[in-house]
Amino acid sequence: MSSAAPPQVGAAAQKPKKVGLTERGRAERKLAWMLCAPAVFVMILVTAYPIGYALVLSLREVDLRFPNEGGFAGLDNYITVLSSGLWWEVVFNTLLITVISVIIELILGMIIALVMHRAIFGRGAVRTSVLIPYGIVTVVAAFAWFYAFSPETGFVNNTFLSPDDKAWFGEKGSALTVVIFAEVWKTTPFMALLLLAGLTTIDEGLYEAARVDGASAWQRFVRITLPLMKPAIAVALLFRTLDAFRVFDSIFVMTRGAQDTQSVSILGYDQLISRLNLGLGSAVSVLIFLMVLIIAFIFVKGFGASVPGQEEGR
Amino acid sequence: MPGRVLSRVVALVAILALSAGLYACGGDAGGGRNTLKFYIFNEPGGGPQKVADQCSKDSGGKYKIDFTFLPNQADAQREQLVRRLGAEDESIDLIGMDIIWTGEFANAGWLDPVPDDVVGPATENVFDSVLATAKFEDRMYVVPIWSNTQLLWYRKDKVDEPPQTWDQMIDVAEREKLKIQVQGNRYEGLVVWANAMIQSAGTEFVSGPTEVALEEEPTKRALAVMRRLGNSAAASTDIDTSNEDSARLGFEKGDSIFMINYPFVYTSAKENAPKIFKEMGAAVYPSVDEGKEAKPPLGGINIGVSAFSKKKDLAYDAIRCMIKPENQITIAEMGGLPPVREDLYDDPKIKKVYPGFADVMRESIRLAGPRPSESPAYTDLSLGIQRGVHPVTKIGDPDAAYEQLRDFVEQAVKREGLL
Amino acid sequence: MKRGTREYTIWSVGIVAIIVAALFPVFWLLMLSLKTPATVGDGRLWPKEFTFANYEALFTGGFYDSPFLRPLINSILIALIATTIAIILASFTAYAIARLNFPGKALVLAGSLAIAMFPPISVVGPLFDMWRALGIYDTYPGLIIPYLTFALPLAIYTLVAFFREIPWELEQAAAVDGATPMQAFRKVIVPLATPGMFTAAILVFIFCWNDFLFAITLTSSKEGAQTVPAALAFFTGESQFTAPTGNIAAAAILVTIPIILFVLFFQRRIVAGLTAGAVKG
């Protein structure tokens, strides 16, 4: 294992029997590479290459509706996007949806995780039922809530929530509220399950000791549960934040971006597919990619999110 | 043992995958050399299908028209077609095109220009307004098959004479404390409305591929009327999300006095709201200024032949057949879709399709002003107009509203910026 | 916790609330799908009159004309094929990561994690352009390839977690008996790994079944590769201007059935799979 890269020290420690690069070690290494090659190839084929291609397209004037135009555009497409008020409004929308839905999901998810963890009865029923929102097709969930809130078909306007005939999708605020609501319903279970995984790793003895010391349930939660769950929370937040940032399906079904409810993904889709303006659309794509990188970077550095990628270094 | 299970699963999937491949081949082979693929939305009356089947039969096996259905909403139809044509798909022969796509599709090189020998039959007795939608840079690219127009529908039991102008209409509705149904969601339907208003006030959105027209005075008048309705008690609660169907449902509920809509609402009311149907009257679209003519919206379908089709000659044979007068009448009888030939409106069969309002239909289509469909960047233009006037409940003071609309349209025709 | 205590009541209320909240939208869609066109707009939770017409309409026209059958077949086949390939490729990789030592291991893991977070919208445009050039636009491979890419990280992480739990000595025993690493993998590890692979397969299948963005950008026809979520969004109604609410609701219920079955039968596995990767973090 002399050639092992630093992150693998932990992994090497699990296999203390191996010393030096034996014949079997070399064969093992070759086999490992061969085993990884197909998956790595497929993953690169559809991400690294296209993102590079997007970069190239974003520097050109490419509009499939105007096949005779074209040519190198330099940073024009980026300037167009970044100087557009619409872009910043859409970024703001997306961040708003992301932050609000992730915060609500974290709180609700934590409650549901605690219920699943502590419940003495009904645990199976709760787990089974919360998996439905997780597994259901996002478009289906979006239609369900769309029809529920829509004044033409919905029941929401017949309830105490909304005594008058409210056009929920008629203005930005209420439309985004429904979008966030649908997102929260769909993804809270995922959050809850990730948090549950963190909960199960906590040693019960700690709670017993705290109880003996007279700590209240709230104190136990704040002093023991939260600190020990920090890694699980960080991972769950990272995943959900990046996932929420990509929000597309719900908005597509509910408003199709009307009432200024576009997300960055909807905006990108409109440029790429509705307008076939591949140059401009690719600039949007590249910018979205960069924003995702920045968000991930902030999480890893700021929260010290020890993402599963580092698990062998544990 | 589990290993064996796994290998069985793999084998099963492999078989399924192969059979899927066979489906695909089977589909193509089933197409055959003389099959024409016609991409069009599923017209519920079934007229186009019946006409196409009859034509296929009459051709004596020369061609067979096979339908592939597109979604209902024009935006969604276009999105599907554009993706296919952008991918230079050879499997499309005939395209049922919303009249607003002509410029964009022709400019992109997706349409085959109509050959001279077809232009004759394709233009005979056809409304000028309709023909204008078939051309791009003075060349005919598509063949009109049916038209459409919006009328002013009113309740005869609530008002004696239909109003001439939008202001009169709003006055009456406010006085009667009843609603007016229009299309105000941010989609193509809003452009239909805005275009009719702008043209009726005496100006246009654009005067050339990249020139904005929008004279200040008339544009402001048009916007002021839309603003007035948006802020009026006569507006339906869902005006900012309303479309043709929600307007129809709203009118059928009974608390509306006026509705701007296509003639499909007439047959719908007959089935769903017979009481209201009895009191339904049809009139020509209102104008913005008193004494000036209205510019009712124009709808309808033109048939285009894909530039990537391998069977263009057959495709034009099929078109010649489908647009025959008797076939236009069949389409009107089965689905209520108005013919593009002006002379047909005197035919008793058409008078039966539009009982008592066939003349109103003819008048409306004759007066109608097409949307700026010659613009190759029509989609951008449409999105820009939508952003410029939506939501009508929040149109501000005329100066600001005018500037805003102008900016959006300007940006759109130059294809600048995000939309 | 005893029946009748205050604590018991609070728990019961909480549990019931969660279950109702999770299941309610499915119930609502089901009721909506059973309404007649005349009552679809009445906004009632319980239909005044029941009808199966919305379901029948989905299948009328048979293989060629039914608006739903082909997309359903496409969805099933594409998800199955993508899942199978993803699980095979991912188990190779996960085996290497869990059991073997090689330089680049951290890179593979970090790379697949990065892909799990990758925004699909960023590659949709280039893929559209590439696929139309390669002629695989609106074909099965055109969807399977991107699904593979985005499903692989999920599969790799789940499988690595499971593979680490497999008793290690058995493989070594096989090696002592003279088996090559490949034989050790096939004869010893695969049988032990099958439950984990099955779990990963469920998760990947749900992922592929769920996709919408690729399905609407890289396909365009039910004869091609359009899947149910894309078909749903572009359903055609009774008339050009009427919304096909009842049919969409019915189709939505039908695509939810497999998910409900998975959840009912494999609840434990799904939970284990979802949490497996994260616990180790």
PDB file of N, CA and C in Angstrom, chain B residues 2-3 6 9-10 13 16-17 19-20 23 26-27 37 39 41-42 44 68-73 76-77 79-80 82-84 86-89 98 148 243-245 248 262 264, chain C residues 63-65 70 73 77 80-81 84 87-88 128 132 137-138 140 190-191 194 197 215-221 223-224 226 233-244:
ATOM      1  N   PRO B   2     -29.157 -17.288  -5.809  1.00  0.00           N
ATOM      2  CA  PRO B   2     -29.540 -15.924  -6.182  1.00  0.00           C
ATOM      3  C   PRO B   2     -28.841 -15.484  -7.456  1.00  0.00           C
ATOM      4  N   GLY B   3     -27.610 -16.004  -7.662  1.00  0.00           N
ATOM      5  CA  GLY B   3     -26.887 -15.648  -8.877  1.00  0.00           C
ATOM      6  C   GLY B   3     -27.666 -16.062 -10.106  1.00  0.00           C
ATOM      7  N   LEU B   6     -30.458 -13.757 -10.732  1.00  0.00           N
ATOM      8  CA  LEU B   6     -29.986 -12.522 -11.347  1.00  0.00           C
ATOM      9  C   LEU B   6     -29.793 -12.720 -12.851  1.00  0.00           C
ATOM     10  N   VAL B   9     -32.948 -12.678 -14.602  1.00  0.00           N
ATOM     11  CA  VAL B   9     -33.474 -11.315 -14.743  1.00  0.00           C
ATOM     12  C   VAL B   9     -32.789 -10.616 -15.909  1.00  0.00           C
ATOM     13  N   VAL B  10     -31.469 -10.799 -15.985  1.00  0.00           N
ATOM     14  CA  VAL B  10     -30.722 -10.158 -17.074  1.00  0.00           C
ATOM     15  C   VAL B  10     -31.245 -10.647 -18.415  1.00  0.00           C
ATOM     16  N   VAL B  13     -34.584  -9.136 -19.226  1.00  0.00           N
ATOM     17  CA  VAL B  13     -34.495  -7.738 -19.647  1.00  0.00           C
ATOM     18  C   VAL B  13     -33.938  -7.648 -21.065  1.00  0.00           C
ATOM     19  N   LEU B  16     -36.683  -8.345 -23.388  1.00  0.00           N
ATOM     20  CA  LEU B  16     -37.597  -7.203 -23.460  1.00  0.00           C
ATOM     21  C   LEU B  16     -36.990  -6.090 -24.302  1.00  0.00           C
ATOM     22  N   ALA B  17     -35.690  -5.858 -24.090  1.00  0.00           N
ATOM     23  CA  ALA B  17     -35.026  -4.787 -24.825  1.00  0.00           C
ATOM     24  C   ALA B  17     -35.067  -5.072 -26.323  1.00  0.00           C
ATOM     25  N   SER B  19     -37.161  -7.004 -27.907  1.00  0.00           N
ATOM     26  CA  SER B  19     -38.512  -6.903 -28.462  1.00  0.00           C
ATOM     27  C   SER B  19     -38.907  -5.446 -28.617  1.00  0.00           C
ATOM     28  N   ALA B  20     -38.397  -4.593 -27.721  1.00  0.00           N
ATOM     29  CA  ALA B  20     -38.682  -3.163 -27.864  1.00  0.00           C
ATOM     30  C   ALA B  20     -38.092  -2.664 -29.172  1.00  0.00           C
ATOM     31  N   TYR B  23     -40.397  -3.620 -31.884  1.00  0.00           N
ATOM     32  CA  TYR B  23     -41.544  -2.708 -31.974  1.00  0.00           C
ATOM     33  C   TYR B  23     -41.200  -1.537 -32.869  1.00  0.00           C
ATOM     34  N   GLY B  26     -40.918  -2.523 -36.316  1.00  0.00           N
ATOM     35  CA  GLY B  26     -42.246  -2.862 -36.786  1.00  0.00           C
ATOM     36  C   GLY B  26     -43.040  -1.606 -37.100  1.00  0.00           C
ATOM     37  N   GLY B  27     -42.925  -0.637 -36.211  1.00  0.00           N
ATOM     38  CA  GLY B  27     -43.661   0.613 -36.408  1.00  0.00           C
ATOM     39  C   GLY B  27     -43.283   1.267 -37.721  1.00  0.00           C
ATOM     40  N   LYS B  37     -47.045  10.719 -42.628  1.00  0.00           N
ATOM     41  CA  LYS B  37     -47.231  10.964 -41.194  1.00  0.00           C
ATOM     42  C   LYS B  37     -47.716  12.397 -40.993  1.00  0.00           C
ATOM     43  N   TYR B  39     -48.693  15.141 -38.334  1.00  0.00           N
ATOM     44  CA  TYR B  39     -48.595  15.553 -36.926  1.00  0.00           C
ATOM     45  C   TYR B  39     -49.547  16.709 -36.687  1.00  0.00           C
ATOM     46  N   PHE B  41     -52.741  18.198 -33.621  1.00  0.00           N
ATOM     47  CA  PHE B  41     -53.422  17.905 -32.361  1.00  0.00           C
ATOM     48  C   PHE B  41     -54.697  17.127 -32.652  1.00  0.00           C
ATOM     49  N   ASN B  42     -55.195  16.459 -31.628  1.00  0.00           N
ATOM     50  CA  ASN B  42     -56.333  15.576 -31.806  1.00  0.00           C
ATOM     51  C   ASN B  42     -57.616  16.391 -31.835  1.00  0.00           C
ATOM     52  N   PRO B  44     -61.098  17.084 -31.673  1.00  0.00           N
ATOM     53  CA  PRO B  44     -62.062  16.146 -31.077  1.00  0.00           C
ATOM     54  C   PRO B  44     -63.270  15.866 -31.955  1.00  0.00           C
ATOM     55  N   THR B  68     -50.343  11.323 -36.090  1.00  0.00           N
ATOM     56  CA  THR B  68     -49.683  11.291 -34.786  1.00  0.00           C
ATOM     57  C   THR B  68     -50.160  12.526 -34.050  1.00  0.00           C
ATOM     58  N   PHE B  69     -50.746  12.313 -32.867  1.00  0.00           N
ATOM     59  CA  PHE B  69     -51.398  13.439 -32.223  1.00  0.00           C
ATOM     60  C   PHE B  69     -50.476  14.230 -31.312  1.00  0.00           C
ATOM     61  N   LEU B  70     -50.642  15.524 -31.384  1.00  0.00           N
ATOM     62  CA  LEU B  70     -49.888  16.453 -30.537  1.00  0.00           C
ATOM     63  C   LEU B  70     -50.784  16.875 -29.371  1.00  0.00           C
ATOM     64  N   PRO B  71     -50.172  17.496 -28.348  1.00  0.00           N
ATOM     65  CA  PRO B  71     -50.979  17.932 -27.194  1.00  0.00           C
ATOM     66  C   PRO B  71     -52.013  18.996 -27.578  1.00  0.00           C
ATOM     67  N   ASN B  72     -52.851  19.374 -26.613  1.00  0.00           N
ATOM     68  CA  ASN B  72     -53.898  20.368 -26.859  1.00  0.00           C
ATOM     69  C   ASN B  72     -53.387  21.781 -26.968  1.00  0.00           C
ATOM     70  N   GLN B  73     -52.566  22.154 -26.001  1.00  0.00           N
ATOM     71  CA  GLN B  73     -52.138  23.542 -25.934  1.00  0.00           C
ATOM     72  C   GLN B  73     -51.165  23.857 -27.063  1.00  0.00           C
ATOM     73  N   ALA B  76     -47.510  23.754 -26.199  1.00  0.00           N
ATOM     74  CA  ALA B  76     -46.973  22.402 -26.043  1.00  0.00           C
ATOM     75  C   ALA B  76     -46.820  21.714 -27.393  1.00  0.00           C
ATOM     76  N   GLN B  77     -47.776  21.974 -28.303  1.00  0.00           N
ATOM     77  CA  GLN B  77     -47.663  21.403 -29.656  1.00  0.00           C
ATOM     78  C   GLN B  77     -46.374  21.873 -30.322  1.00  0.00           C
ATOM     79  N   GLU B  79     -43.720  23.071 -28.950  1.00  0.00           N
ATOM     80  CA  GLU B  79     -42.520  22.589 -28.294  1.00  0.00           C
ATOM     81  C   GLU B  79     -42.135  21.206 -28.808  1.00  0.00           C
ATOM     82  N   GLN B  80     -43.161  20.351 -28.994  1.00  0.00           N
ATOM     83  CA  GLN B  80     -42.895  19.001 -29.485  1.00  0.00           C
ATOM     84  C   GLN B  80     -42.373  19.030 -30.918  1.00  0.00           C
ATOM     85  N   VAL B  82     -40.995  21.530 -32.584  1.00  0.00           N
ATOM     86  CA  VAL B  82     -39.723  22.221 -32.713  1.00  0.00           C
ATOM     87  C   VAL B  82     -38.568  21.293 -32.328  1.00  0.00           C
ATOM     88  N   ARG B  83     -38.795  20.508 -31.294  1.00  0.00           N
ATOM     89  CA  ARG B  83     -37.735  19.583 -30.895  1.00  0.00           C
ATOM     90  C   ARG B  83     -37.478  18.554 -31.991  1.00  0.00           C
ATOM     91  N   ARG B  84     -38.562  18.059 -32.595  1.00  0.00           N
ATOM     92  CA  ARG B  84     -38.404  17.070 -33.664  1.00  0.00           C
ATOM     93  C   ARG B  84     -37.744  17.690 -34.884  1.00  0.00           C
ATOM     94  N   GLY B  86     -36.082  20.482 -35.099  1.00  0.00           N
ATOM     95  CA  GLY B  86     -34.719  20.881 -34.767  1.00  0.00           C
ATOM     96  C   GLY B  86     -33.774  19.699 -34.869  1.00  0.00           C
ATOM     97  N   ALA B  87     -34.288  18.516 -34.593  1.00  0.00           N
ATOM     98  CA  ALA B  87     -33.481  17.305 -34.704  1.00  0.00           C
ATOM     99  C   ALA B  87     -33.527  16.727 -36.121  1.00  0.00           C
ATOM    100  N   GLU B  88     -34.099  17.478 -37.058  1.00  0.00           N
ATOM    101  CA  GLU B  88     -34.181  17.082 -38.463  1.00  0.00           C
ATOM    102  C   GLU B  88     -34.777  15.701 -38.649  1.00  0.00           C
ATOM    103  N   ASP B  89     -35.879  15.501 -37.971  1.00  0.00           N
ATOM    104  CA  ASP B  89     -36.561  14.215 -37.993  1.00  0.00           C
ATOM    105  C   ASP B  89     -37.218  13.982 -39.347  1.00  0.00           C
ATOM    106  N   ASP B  98     -50.372  25.667 -36.117  1.00  0.00           N
ATOM    107  CA  ASP B  98     -51.058  26.855 -35.654  1.00  0.00           C
ATOM    108  C   ASP B  98     -50.616  27.991 -36.575  1.00  0.00           C
ATOM    109  N   ASN B 148     -60.366  30.131 -37.580  1.00  0.00           N
ATOM    110  CA  ASN B 148     -61.111  30.265 -36.334  1.00  0.00           C
ATOM    111  C   ASN B 148     -61.114  31.727 -35.963  1.00  0.00           C
ATOM    112  N   ASN B 243     -58.130  30.926 -19.121  1.00  0.00           N
ATOM    113  CA  ASN B 243     -57.879  30.546 -20.507  1.00  0.00           C
ATOM    114  C   ASN B 243     -59.210  30.249 -21.178  1.00  0.00           C
ATOM    115  N   GLU B 244     -59.183  29.705 -22.383  1.00  0.00           N
ATOM    116  CA  GLU B 244     -60.427  29.485 -23.103  1.00  0.00           C
ATOM    117  C   GLU B 244     -61.378  28.596 -22.299  1.00  0.00           C
ATOM    118  N   ASP B 245     -60.802  27.564 -21.688  1.00  0.00           N
ATOM    119  CA  ASP B 245     -61.657  26.610 -21.003  1.00  0.00           C
ATOM    120  C   ASP B 245     -62.210  27.155 -19.698  1.00  0.00           C
ATOM    121  N   ARG B 248     -64.962  29.431 -20.537  1.00  0.00           N
ATOM    122  CA  ARG B 248     -66.179  28.679 -20.879  1.00  0.00           C
ATOM    123  C   ARG B 248     -66.883  28.202 -19.612  1.00  0.00           C
ATOM    124  N   TYR B 262     -63.883  31.359 -28.662  1.00  0.00           N
ATOM    125  CA  TYR B 262     -64.064  30.685 -29.949  1.00  0.00           C
ATOM    126  C   TYR B 262     -65.427  29.986 -29.987  1.00  0.00           C
ATOM    127  N   PHE B 264     -66.387  27.069 -30.140  1.00  0.00           N
ATOM    128  CA  PHE B 264     -66.587  25.764 -29.481  1.00  0.00           C
ATOM    129  C   PHE B 264     -67.480  25.901 -28.253  1.00  0.00           C
TER     130      PHE B 264
ATOM    131  N   PHE C  63     -52.966  -0.696 -28.808  1.00  0.00           N
ATOM    132  CA  PHE C  63     -51.531  -0.445 -28.834  1.00  0.00           C
ATOM    133  C   PHE C  63     -51.175   0.814 -29.614  1.00  0.00           C
ATOM    134  N   TYR C  64     -51.840   1.057 -30.736  1.00  0.00           N
ATOM    135  CA  TYR C  64     -51.417   2.170 -31.583  1.00  0.00           C
ATOM    136  C   TYR C  64     -52.006   3.517 -31.171  1.00  0.00           C
ATOM    137  N   ASP C  65     -53.266   3.516 -30.739  1.00  0.00           N
ATOM    138  CA  ASP C  65     -53.914   4.802 -30.523  1.00  0.00           C
ATOM    139  C   ASP C  65     -54.104   5.179 -29.062  1.00  0.00           C
ATOM    140  N   ARG C  70     -48.522   2.963 -24.752  1.00  0.00           N
ATOM    141  CA  ARG C  70     -47.131   3.004 -25.225  1.00  0.00           C
ATOM    142  C   ARG C  70     -46.225   3.699 -24.210  1.00  0.00           C
ATOM    143  N   ILE C  73     -45.509   1.274 -21.495  1.00  0.00           N
ATOM    144  CA  ILE C  73     -44.535   0.251 -21.901  1.00  0.00           C
ATOM    145  C   ILE C  73     -43.137   0.872 -21.931  1.00  0.00           C
ATOM    146  N   LEU C  77     -40.058  -0.501 -19.651  1.00  0.00           N
ATOM    147  CA  LEU C  77     -38.864  -1.075 -20.272  1.00  0.00           C
ATOM    148  C   LEU C  77     -37.630  -0.213 -20.001  1.00  0.00           C
ATOM    149  N   LEU C  80     -36.559  -0.574 -16.436  1.00  0.00           N
ATOM    150  CA  LEU C  80     -35.989  -1.899 -16.163  1.00  0.00           C
ATOM    151  C   LEU C  80     -34.589  -2.035 -16.762  1.00  0.00           C
ATOM    152  N   ILE C  81     -34.463  -1.624 -18.011  1.00  0.00           N
ATOM    153  CA  ILE C  81     -33.169  -1.784 -18.671  1.00  0.00           C
ATOM    154  C   ILE C  81     -32.123  -0.913 -17.965  1.00  0.00           C
ATOM    155  N   THR C  84     -31.180  -2.448 -14.624  1.00  0.00           N
ATOM    156  CA  THR C  84     -30.329  -3.630 -14.729  1.00  0.00           C
ATOM    157  C   THR C  84     -28.890  -3.236 -15.054  1.00  0.00           C
ATOM    158  N   ILE C  87     -27.211  -1.447 -12.117  1.00  0.00           N
ATOM    159  CA  ILE C  87     -26.850  -2.310 -10.980  1.00  0.00           C
ATOM    160  C   ILE C  87     -25.618  -3.152 -11.332  1.00  0.00           C
ATOM    161  N   ILE C  88     -25.571  -3.642 -12.566  1.00  0.00           N
ATOM    162  CA  ILE C  88     -24.399  -4.443 -12.945  1.00  0.00           C
ATOM    163  C   ILE C  88     -23.139  -3.576 -12.875  1.00  0.00           C
ATOM    164  N   PHE C 128     -29.331  17.155 -26.049  1.00  0.00           N
ATOM    165  CA  PHE C 128     -30.286  17.297 -27.151  1.00  0.00           C
ATOM    166  C   PHE C 128     -29.541  17.438 -28.473  1.00  0.00           C
ATOM    167  N   ARG C 132     -29.339  14.446 -31.316  1.00  0.00           N
ATOM    168  CA  ARG C 132     -29.917  14.603 -32.650  1.00  0.00           C
ATOM    169  C   ARG C 132     -28.847  14.370 -33.708  1.00  0.00           C
ATOM    170  N   TYR C 137     -31.965  10.613 -30.635  1.00  0.00           N
ATOM    171  CA  TYR C 137     -33.024  11.423 -30.050  1.00  0.00           C
ATOM    172  C   TYR C 137     -34.333  10.643 -30.120  1.00  0.00           C
ATOM    173  N   ASP C 138     -35.107  10.683 -29.015  1.00  0.00           N
ATOM    174  CA  ASP C 138     -36.384   9.980 -28.955  1.00  0.00           C
ATOM    175  C   ASP C 138     -36.239   8.468 -29.163  1.00  0.00           C
ATOM    176  N   TYR C 140     -34.853   4.627 -27.031  1.00  0.00           N
ATOM    177  CA  TYR C 140     -34.583   4.087 -25.700  1.00  0.00           C
ATOM    178  C   TYR C 140     -33.169   4.410 -25.214  1.00  0.00           C
ATOM    179  N   VAL C 190     -21.279 -12.417  -5.010  1.00  0.00           N
ATOM    180  CA  VAL C 190     -22.563 -12.143  -5.674  1.00  0.00           C
ATOM    181  C   VAL C 190     -23.747 -12.697  -4.882  1.00  0.00           C
ATOM    182  N   PRO C 191     -23.691 -13.958  -4.451  1.00  0.00           N
ATOM    183  CA  PRO C 191     -24.846 -14.456  -3.682  1.00  0.00           C
ATOM    184  C   PRO C 191     -25.078 -13.662  -2.400  1.00  0.00           C
ATOM    185  N   THR C 194     -26.638 -10.193  -3.239  1.00  0.00           N
ATOM    186  CA  THR C 194     -27.901 -10.035  -3.960  1.00  0.00           C
ATOM    187  C   THR C 194     -28.942  -9.193  -3.212  1.00  0.00           C
ATOM    188  N   MET C 197     -28.120  -5.671  -3.732  1.00  0.00           N
ATOM    189  CA  MET C 197     -28.319  -5.281  -5.126  1.00  0.00           C
ATOM    190  C   MET C 197     -29.795  -5.081  -5.408  1.00  0.00           C
ATOM    191  N   ALA C 215     -37.036  13.191 -19.794  1.00  0.00           N
ATOM    192  CA  ALA C 215     -38.120  12.601 -20.580  1.00  0.00           C
ATOM    193  C   ALA C 215     -38.784  13.637 -21.482  1.00  0.00           C
ATOM    194  N   ILE C 216     -38.921  14.875 -21.018  1.00  0.00           N
ATOM    195  CA  ILE C 216     -39.575  15.827 -21.915  1.00  0.00           C
ATOM    196  C   ILE C 216     -38.609  16.480 -22.882  1.00  0.00           C
ATOM    197  N   THR C 217     -37.305  16.449 -22.603  1.00  0.00           N
ATOM    198  CA  THR C 217     -36.392  17.113 -23.533  1.00  0.00           C
ATOM    199  C   THR C 217     -35.824  16.159 -24.568  1.00  0.00           C
ATOM    200  N   LEU C 218     -35.667  14.892 -24.218  1.00  0.00           N
ATOM    201  CA  LEU C 218     -34.969  13.982 -25.122  1.00  0.00           C
ATOM    202  C   LEU C 218     -35.913  13.013 -25.838  1.00  0.00           C
ATOM    203  N   THR C 219     -37.230  13.186 -25.635  1.00  0.00           N
ATOM    204  CA  THR C 219     -38.168  12.351 -26.373  1.00  0.00           C
ATOM    205  C   THR C 219     -39.252  13.248 -26.941  1.00  0.00           C
ATOM    206  N   SER C 220     -40.012  12.723 -27.900  1.00  0.00           N
ATOM    207  CA  SER C 220     -41.095  13.548 -28.400  1.00  0.00           C
ATOM    208  C   SER C 220     -42.307  12.746 -28.826  1.00  0.00           C
ATOM    209  N   SER C 221     -42.267  11.431 -28.770  1.00  0.00           N
ATOM    210  CA  SER C 221     -43.444  10.700 -29.231  1.00  0.00           C
ATOM    211  C   SER C 221     -43.598   9.413 -28.445  1.00  0.00           C
ATOM    212  N   GLU C 223     -44.483   6.744 -29.765  1.00  0.00           N
ATOM    213  CA  GLU C 223     -43.921   5.680 -30.588  1.00  0.00           C
ATOM    214  C   GLU C 223     -42.413   5.598 -30.376  1.00  0.00           C
ATOM    215  N   GLY C 224     -41.821   6.713 -29.930  1.00  0.00           N
ATOM    216  CA  GLY C 224     -40.388   6.722 -29.674  1.00  0.00           C
ATOM    217  C   GLY C 224     -40.124   6.242 -28.266  1.00  0.00           C
ATOM    218  N   GLN C 226     -41.169   8.229 -25.326  1.00  0.00           N
ATOM    219  CA  GLN C 226     -41.812   9.067 -24.323  1.00  0.00           C
ATOM    220  C   GLN C 226     -42.311   8.223 -23.153  1.00  0.00           C
ATOM    221  N   ALA C 233     -47.848  15.177 -18.966  1.00  0.00           N
ATOM    222  CA  ALA C 233     -47.782  16.627 -19.072  1.00  0.00           C
ATOM    223  C   ALA C 233     -48.296  17.109 -20.424  1.00  0.00           C
ATOM    224  N   PHE C 234     -48.326  16.204 -21.413  1.00  0.00           N
ATOM    225  CA  PHE C 234     -48.757  16.629 -22.746  1.00  0.00           C
ATOM    226  C   PHE C 234     -50.032  15.908 -23.191  1.00  0.00           C
ATOM    227  N   PHE C 235     -50.801  15.438 -22.239  1.00  0.00           N
ATOM    228  CA  PHE C 235     -52.035  14.739 -22.571  1.00  0.00           C
ATOM    229  C   PHE C 235     -52.993  15.613 -23.372  1.00  0.00           C
ATOM    230  N   THR C 236     -53.793  14.962 -24.207  1.00  0.00           N
ATOM    231  CA  THR C 236     -54.750  15.729 -24.986  1.00  0.00           C
ATOM    232  C   THR C 236     -56.143  15.551 -24.402  1.00  0.00           C
ATOM    233  N   GLY C 237     -56.903  16.620 -24.416  1.00  0.00           N
ATOM    234  CA  GLY C 237     -58.228  16.586 -23.807  1.00  0.00           C
ATOM    235  C   GLY C 237     -59.333  16.378 -24.814  1.00  0.00           C
ATOM    236  N   GLU C 238     -60.552  16.519 -24.342  1.00  0.00           N
ATOM    237  CA  GLU C 238     -61.730  16.288 -25.161  1.00  0.00           C
ATOM    238  C   GLU C 238     -61.802  17.255 -26.330  1.00  0.00           C
ATOM    239  N   SER C 239     -61.475  18.507 -26.070  1.00  0.00           N
ATOM    240  CA  SER C 239     -61.485  19.472 -27.157  1.00  0.00           C
ATOM    241  C   SER C 239     -60.205  20.265 -27.044  1.00  0.00           C
ATOM    242  N   GLN C 240     -59.951  21.063 -28.058  1.00  0.00           N
ATOM    243  CA  GLN C 240     -58.688  21.796 -28.047  1.00  0.00           C
ATOM    244  C   GLN C 240     -58.530  22.616 -26.776  1.00  0.00           C
ATOM    245  N   PHE C 241     -59.656  23.057 -26.235  1.00  0.00           N
ATOM    246  CA  PHE C 241     -59.551  23.968 -25.110  1.00  0.00           C
ATOM    247  C   PHE C 241     -60.031  23.387 -23.789  1.00  0.00           C
ATOM    248  N   THR C 242     -60.296  22.084 -23.750  1.00  0.00           N
ATOM    249  CA  THR C 242     -60.677  21.519 -22.455  1.00  0.00           C
ATOM    250  C   THR C 242     -59.514  20.738 -21.862  1.00  0.00           C
ATOM    251  N   ALA C 243     -59.401  20.845 -20.543  1.00  0.00           N
ATOM    252  CA  ALA C 243     -58.282  20.189 -19.866  1.00  0.00           C
ATOM    253  C   ALA C 243     -58.652  18.750 -19.540  1.00  0.00           C
ATOM    254  N   PRO C 244     -57.733  17.807 -19.806  1.00  0.00           N
ATOM    255  CA  PRO C 244     -58.019  16.387 -19.576  1.00  0.00           C
ATOM    256  C   PRO C 244     -57.802  15.977 -18.126  1.00  0.00           C
TER     257      PRO C 244
END
